[in-house]
Short mmCIF file of C-alpha atoms in Angstrom, two decimals:
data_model
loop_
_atom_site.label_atom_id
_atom_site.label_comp_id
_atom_site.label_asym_id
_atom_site.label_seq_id
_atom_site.Cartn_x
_atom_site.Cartn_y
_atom_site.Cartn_z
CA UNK A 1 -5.84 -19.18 -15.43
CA UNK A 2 -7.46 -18.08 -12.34
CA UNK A 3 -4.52 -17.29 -9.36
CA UNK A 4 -5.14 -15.16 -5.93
CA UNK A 5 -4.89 -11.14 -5.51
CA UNK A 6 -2.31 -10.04 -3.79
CA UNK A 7 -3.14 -6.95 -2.32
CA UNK A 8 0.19 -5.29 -2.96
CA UNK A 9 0.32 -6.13 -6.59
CA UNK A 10 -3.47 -4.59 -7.85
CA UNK A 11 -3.22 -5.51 -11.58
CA UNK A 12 -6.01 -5.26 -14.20
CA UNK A 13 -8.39 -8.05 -15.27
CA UNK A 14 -8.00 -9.46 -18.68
CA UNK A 15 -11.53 -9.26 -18.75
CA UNK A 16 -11.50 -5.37 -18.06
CA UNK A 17 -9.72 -4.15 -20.83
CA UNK A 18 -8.57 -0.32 -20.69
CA UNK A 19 -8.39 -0.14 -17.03
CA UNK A 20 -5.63 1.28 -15.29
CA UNK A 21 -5.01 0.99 -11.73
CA UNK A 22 -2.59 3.24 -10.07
CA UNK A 23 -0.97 1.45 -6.95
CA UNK A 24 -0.84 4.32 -4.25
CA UNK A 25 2.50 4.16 -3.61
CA UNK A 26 5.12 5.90 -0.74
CA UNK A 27 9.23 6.18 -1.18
CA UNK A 28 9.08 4.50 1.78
CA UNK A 29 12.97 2.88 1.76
CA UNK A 30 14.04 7.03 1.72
CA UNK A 31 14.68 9.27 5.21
CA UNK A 32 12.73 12.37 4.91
CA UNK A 33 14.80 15.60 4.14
CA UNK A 34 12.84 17.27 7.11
CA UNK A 35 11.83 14.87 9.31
CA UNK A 36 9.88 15.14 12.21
CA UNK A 37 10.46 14.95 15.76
CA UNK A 38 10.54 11.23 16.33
CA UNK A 39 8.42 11.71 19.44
CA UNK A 40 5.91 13.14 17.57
CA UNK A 41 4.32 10.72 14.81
CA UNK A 42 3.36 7.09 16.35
CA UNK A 43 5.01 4.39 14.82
CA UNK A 44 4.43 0.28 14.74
CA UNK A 45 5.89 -2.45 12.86
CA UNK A 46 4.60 -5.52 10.61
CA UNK A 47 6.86 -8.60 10.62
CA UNK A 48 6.74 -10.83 7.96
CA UNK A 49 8.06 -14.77 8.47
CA UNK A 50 8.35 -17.66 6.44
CA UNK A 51 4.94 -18.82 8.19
CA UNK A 52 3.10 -15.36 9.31
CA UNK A 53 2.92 -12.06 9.67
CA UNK A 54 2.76 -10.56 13.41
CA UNK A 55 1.02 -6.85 13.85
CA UNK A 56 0.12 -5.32 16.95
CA UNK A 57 -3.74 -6.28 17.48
CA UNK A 58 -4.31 -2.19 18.42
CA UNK A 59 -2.25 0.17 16.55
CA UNK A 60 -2.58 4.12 17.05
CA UNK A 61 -5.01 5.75 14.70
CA UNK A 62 -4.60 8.92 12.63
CA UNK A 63 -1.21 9.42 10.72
CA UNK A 64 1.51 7.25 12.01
CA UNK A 65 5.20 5.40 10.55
CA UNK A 66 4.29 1.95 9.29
CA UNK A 67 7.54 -0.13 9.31
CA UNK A 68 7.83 -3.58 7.01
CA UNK A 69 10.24 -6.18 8.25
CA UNK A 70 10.68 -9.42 6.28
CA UNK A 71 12.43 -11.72 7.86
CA UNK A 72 11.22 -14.65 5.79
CA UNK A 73 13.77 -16.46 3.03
CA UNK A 74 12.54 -14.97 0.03
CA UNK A 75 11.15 -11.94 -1.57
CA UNK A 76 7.82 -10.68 -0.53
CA UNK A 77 4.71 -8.39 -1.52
CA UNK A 78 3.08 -6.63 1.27
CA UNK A 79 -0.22 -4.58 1.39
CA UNK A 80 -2.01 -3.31 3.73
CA UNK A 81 -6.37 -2.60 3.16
CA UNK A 82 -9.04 -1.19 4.78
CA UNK A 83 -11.67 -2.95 5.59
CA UNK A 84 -14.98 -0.98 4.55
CA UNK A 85 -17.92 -0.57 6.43
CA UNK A 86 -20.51 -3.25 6.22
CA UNK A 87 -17.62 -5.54 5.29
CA UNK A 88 -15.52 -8.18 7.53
CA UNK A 89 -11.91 -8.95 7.50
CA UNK A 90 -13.11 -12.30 6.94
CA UNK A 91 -14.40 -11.40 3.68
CA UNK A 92 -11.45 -9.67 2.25
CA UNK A 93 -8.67 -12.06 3.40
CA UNK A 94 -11.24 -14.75 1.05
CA UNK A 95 -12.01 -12.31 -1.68
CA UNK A 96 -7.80 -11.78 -2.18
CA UNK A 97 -7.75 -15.29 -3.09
CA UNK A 98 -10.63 -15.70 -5.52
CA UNK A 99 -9.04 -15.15 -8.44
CA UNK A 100 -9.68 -12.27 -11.28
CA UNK A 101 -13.50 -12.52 -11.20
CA UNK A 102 -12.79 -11.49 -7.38
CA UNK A 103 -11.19 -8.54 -8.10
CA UNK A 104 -13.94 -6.16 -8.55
CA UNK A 105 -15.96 -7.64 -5.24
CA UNK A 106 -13.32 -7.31 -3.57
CA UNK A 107 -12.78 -3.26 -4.11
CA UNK A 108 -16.63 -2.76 -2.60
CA UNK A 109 -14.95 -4.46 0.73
CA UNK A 110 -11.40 -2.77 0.73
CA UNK A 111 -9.89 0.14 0.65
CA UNK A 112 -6.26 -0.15 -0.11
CA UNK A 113 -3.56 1.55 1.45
CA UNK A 114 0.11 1.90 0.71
CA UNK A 115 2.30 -1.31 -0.49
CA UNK A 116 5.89 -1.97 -0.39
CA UNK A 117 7.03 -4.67 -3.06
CA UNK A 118 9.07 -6.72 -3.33
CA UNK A 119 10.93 -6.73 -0.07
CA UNK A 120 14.38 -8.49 -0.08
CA UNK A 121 14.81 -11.34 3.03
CA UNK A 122 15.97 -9.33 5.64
CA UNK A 123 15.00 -5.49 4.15
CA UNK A 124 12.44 -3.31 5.76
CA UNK A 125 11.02 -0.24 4.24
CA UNK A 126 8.65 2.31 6.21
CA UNK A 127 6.03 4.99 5.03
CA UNK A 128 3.67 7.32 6.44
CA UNK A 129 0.00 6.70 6.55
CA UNK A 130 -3.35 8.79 7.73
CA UNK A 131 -5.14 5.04 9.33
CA UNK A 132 -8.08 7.33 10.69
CA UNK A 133 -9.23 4.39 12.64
CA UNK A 134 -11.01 1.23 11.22
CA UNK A 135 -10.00 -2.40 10.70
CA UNK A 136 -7.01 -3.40 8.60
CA UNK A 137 -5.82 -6.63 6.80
CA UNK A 138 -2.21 -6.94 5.97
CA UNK A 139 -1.63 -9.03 2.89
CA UNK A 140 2.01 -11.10 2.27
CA UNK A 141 2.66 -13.02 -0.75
CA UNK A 142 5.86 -14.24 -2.33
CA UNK A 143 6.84 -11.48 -5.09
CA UNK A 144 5.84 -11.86 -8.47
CA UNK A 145 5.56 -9.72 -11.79
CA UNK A 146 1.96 -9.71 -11.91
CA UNK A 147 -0.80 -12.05 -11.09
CA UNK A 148 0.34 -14.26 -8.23
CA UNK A 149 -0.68 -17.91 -9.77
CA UNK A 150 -3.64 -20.32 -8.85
CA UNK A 151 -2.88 -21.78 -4.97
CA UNK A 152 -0.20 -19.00 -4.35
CA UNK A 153 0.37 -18.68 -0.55
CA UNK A 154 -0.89 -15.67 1.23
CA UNK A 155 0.37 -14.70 4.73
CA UNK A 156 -2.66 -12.47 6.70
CA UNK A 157 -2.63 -10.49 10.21
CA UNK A 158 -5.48 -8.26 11.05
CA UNK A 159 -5.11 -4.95 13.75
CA UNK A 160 -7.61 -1.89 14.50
CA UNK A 161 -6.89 1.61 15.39
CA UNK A 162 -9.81 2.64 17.66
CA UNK A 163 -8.69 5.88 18.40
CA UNK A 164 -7.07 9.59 16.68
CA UNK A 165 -3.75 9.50 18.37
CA UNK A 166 -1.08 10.64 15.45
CA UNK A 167 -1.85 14.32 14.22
CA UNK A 168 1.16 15.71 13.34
CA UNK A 169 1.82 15.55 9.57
CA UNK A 170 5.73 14.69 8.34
CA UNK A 171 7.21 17.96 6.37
CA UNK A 172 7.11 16.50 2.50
CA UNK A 173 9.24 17.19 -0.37
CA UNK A 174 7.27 16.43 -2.76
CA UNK A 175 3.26 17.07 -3.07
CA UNK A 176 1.13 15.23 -5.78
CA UNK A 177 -2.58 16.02 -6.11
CA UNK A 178 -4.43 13.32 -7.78
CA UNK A 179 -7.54 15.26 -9.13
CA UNK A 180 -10.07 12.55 -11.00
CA UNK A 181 -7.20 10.89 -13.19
CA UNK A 182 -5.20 14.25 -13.53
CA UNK A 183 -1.96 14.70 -11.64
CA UNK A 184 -0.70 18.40 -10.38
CA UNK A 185 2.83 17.99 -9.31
CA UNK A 186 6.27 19.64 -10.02
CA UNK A 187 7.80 18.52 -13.59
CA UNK A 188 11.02 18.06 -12.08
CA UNK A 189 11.93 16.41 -9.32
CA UNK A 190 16.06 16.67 -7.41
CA UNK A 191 17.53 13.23 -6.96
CA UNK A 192 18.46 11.94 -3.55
CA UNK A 193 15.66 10.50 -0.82
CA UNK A 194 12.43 12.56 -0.48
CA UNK A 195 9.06 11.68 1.40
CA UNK A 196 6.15 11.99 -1.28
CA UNK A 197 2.83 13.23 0.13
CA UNK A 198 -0.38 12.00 -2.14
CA UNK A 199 -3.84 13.66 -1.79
CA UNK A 200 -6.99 12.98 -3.46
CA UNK A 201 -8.77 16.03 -4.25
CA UNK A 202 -11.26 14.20 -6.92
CA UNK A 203 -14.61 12.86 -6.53
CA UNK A 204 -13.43 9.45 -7.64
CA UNK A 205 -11.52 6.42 -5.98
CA UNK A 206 -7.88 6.74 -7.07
CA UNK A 207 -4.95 5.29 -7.22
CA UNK A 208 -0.75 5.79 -8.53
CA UNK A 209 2.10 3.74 -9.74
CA UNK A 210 5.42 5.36 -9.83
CA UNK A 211 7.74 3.29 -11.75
CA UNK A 212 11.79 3.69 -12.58
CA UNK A 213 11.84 3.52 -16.73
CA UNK A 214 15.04 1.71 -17.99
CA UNK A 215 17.30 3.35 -19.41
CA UNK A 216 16.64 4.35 -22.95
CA UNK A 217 12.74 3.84 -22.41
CA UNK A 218 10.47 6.55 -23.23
CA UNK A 219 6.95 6.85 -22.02
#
């Protein structure tokens, strides 16, 4: 059955077998040990209702604190993508609801950014971001595991950052360097909130997932 792509749930194609994309993903519900002076990293906030999603139509560019409301009635998915060069917002707000056989069209007119799902009614969760500058979609979609079905509902809003204004980088607890599909980061990790920092030191497009196994699960 052929449903929509939420941005904030990438999943694989049945039709791409062996293919694993890694969500880039931020602890964004946990306070930094170190965190930085609040003056110095810009912020903004994306509100999510039962009917929209309200953005600023500017935001700052360069690294800056991304807050998610949701104030709607039920769970949500939100993503955020960048809109690539060549490409229209347009084109990836239509492209997130084509279906599977959209999927890979869609990644040569997106990049995606950082995700938060789901988010309870009435939660928020925040994360830091490098926006450089460009033009952004936000994606909401009532949560799911997996594929949102055919005709699901997706909420859009679409901002620019025009200009460098955030420069300062947040002190991180924990570094992960994604290096083409290899991972260099510490084997253990202490309990209790931490800001992740991900960098891309491949050649190739990546992504992560970072999921909590059950107990009892091995991987």
């Amino acid at each position: 059955m052929s449903g929509s792509i939420n941005l904030s749930q990438v999943r694989t194609a049945r039709w791409l077998p062996g293919l694993l994309l890694m969500l880039l993903f931020s602890l964004s519900a946990c306070q930094p040990v170190q965190a930085p002076a609040a003056s110095a990293i810009p912020a903004f906030t994306i509100a999510v209702s039962d009917d929209a999603v309200s953005a600023p139509e500017v935001v700052p560019g360069g690294i800056v604190r991304v807050t998610i409301q949701n104030n709607s009635s039920i769970p949500m998915d939100i993503g955020l993508a960048r809109v690539l060069e060549g490409s229209t917002s347009e084109e990836v707000i239509a492209l997130a609801q084509g279906g599977e056989e959209a999927f890979i069209p869609l990644l040569t007119k997106a990049s995606f950014l950082p995700s938060v799902n789901p988010v309870d009614p009435g939660a928020e969760r925040w994360f830091y971001v490098d926006l450089r500058t460009g033009v952004f979609v936000v994606d909401a979609a009532e949560h799911v595991e997996g594929m949102p079905g055919a005709g699901a509902l997706h909420l859009n809003a679409v901002f620019s950052a025009d200009e460098i204004v955030g420069v300062t980088e947040p002190v991180a607890d924990v570094a992960v360097d994604m290096v083409n599909f290899a991972y260099a980061m510490p084997d253990e990790i202490q309990a209790g909130p931490q800001l992740w920092q991900f960098t891309n030191s491949g050649e190739q497009w990546h992504m992560m997932f970072v999921v909590d196994l059950a107990e009892g699960a091995g991987v």
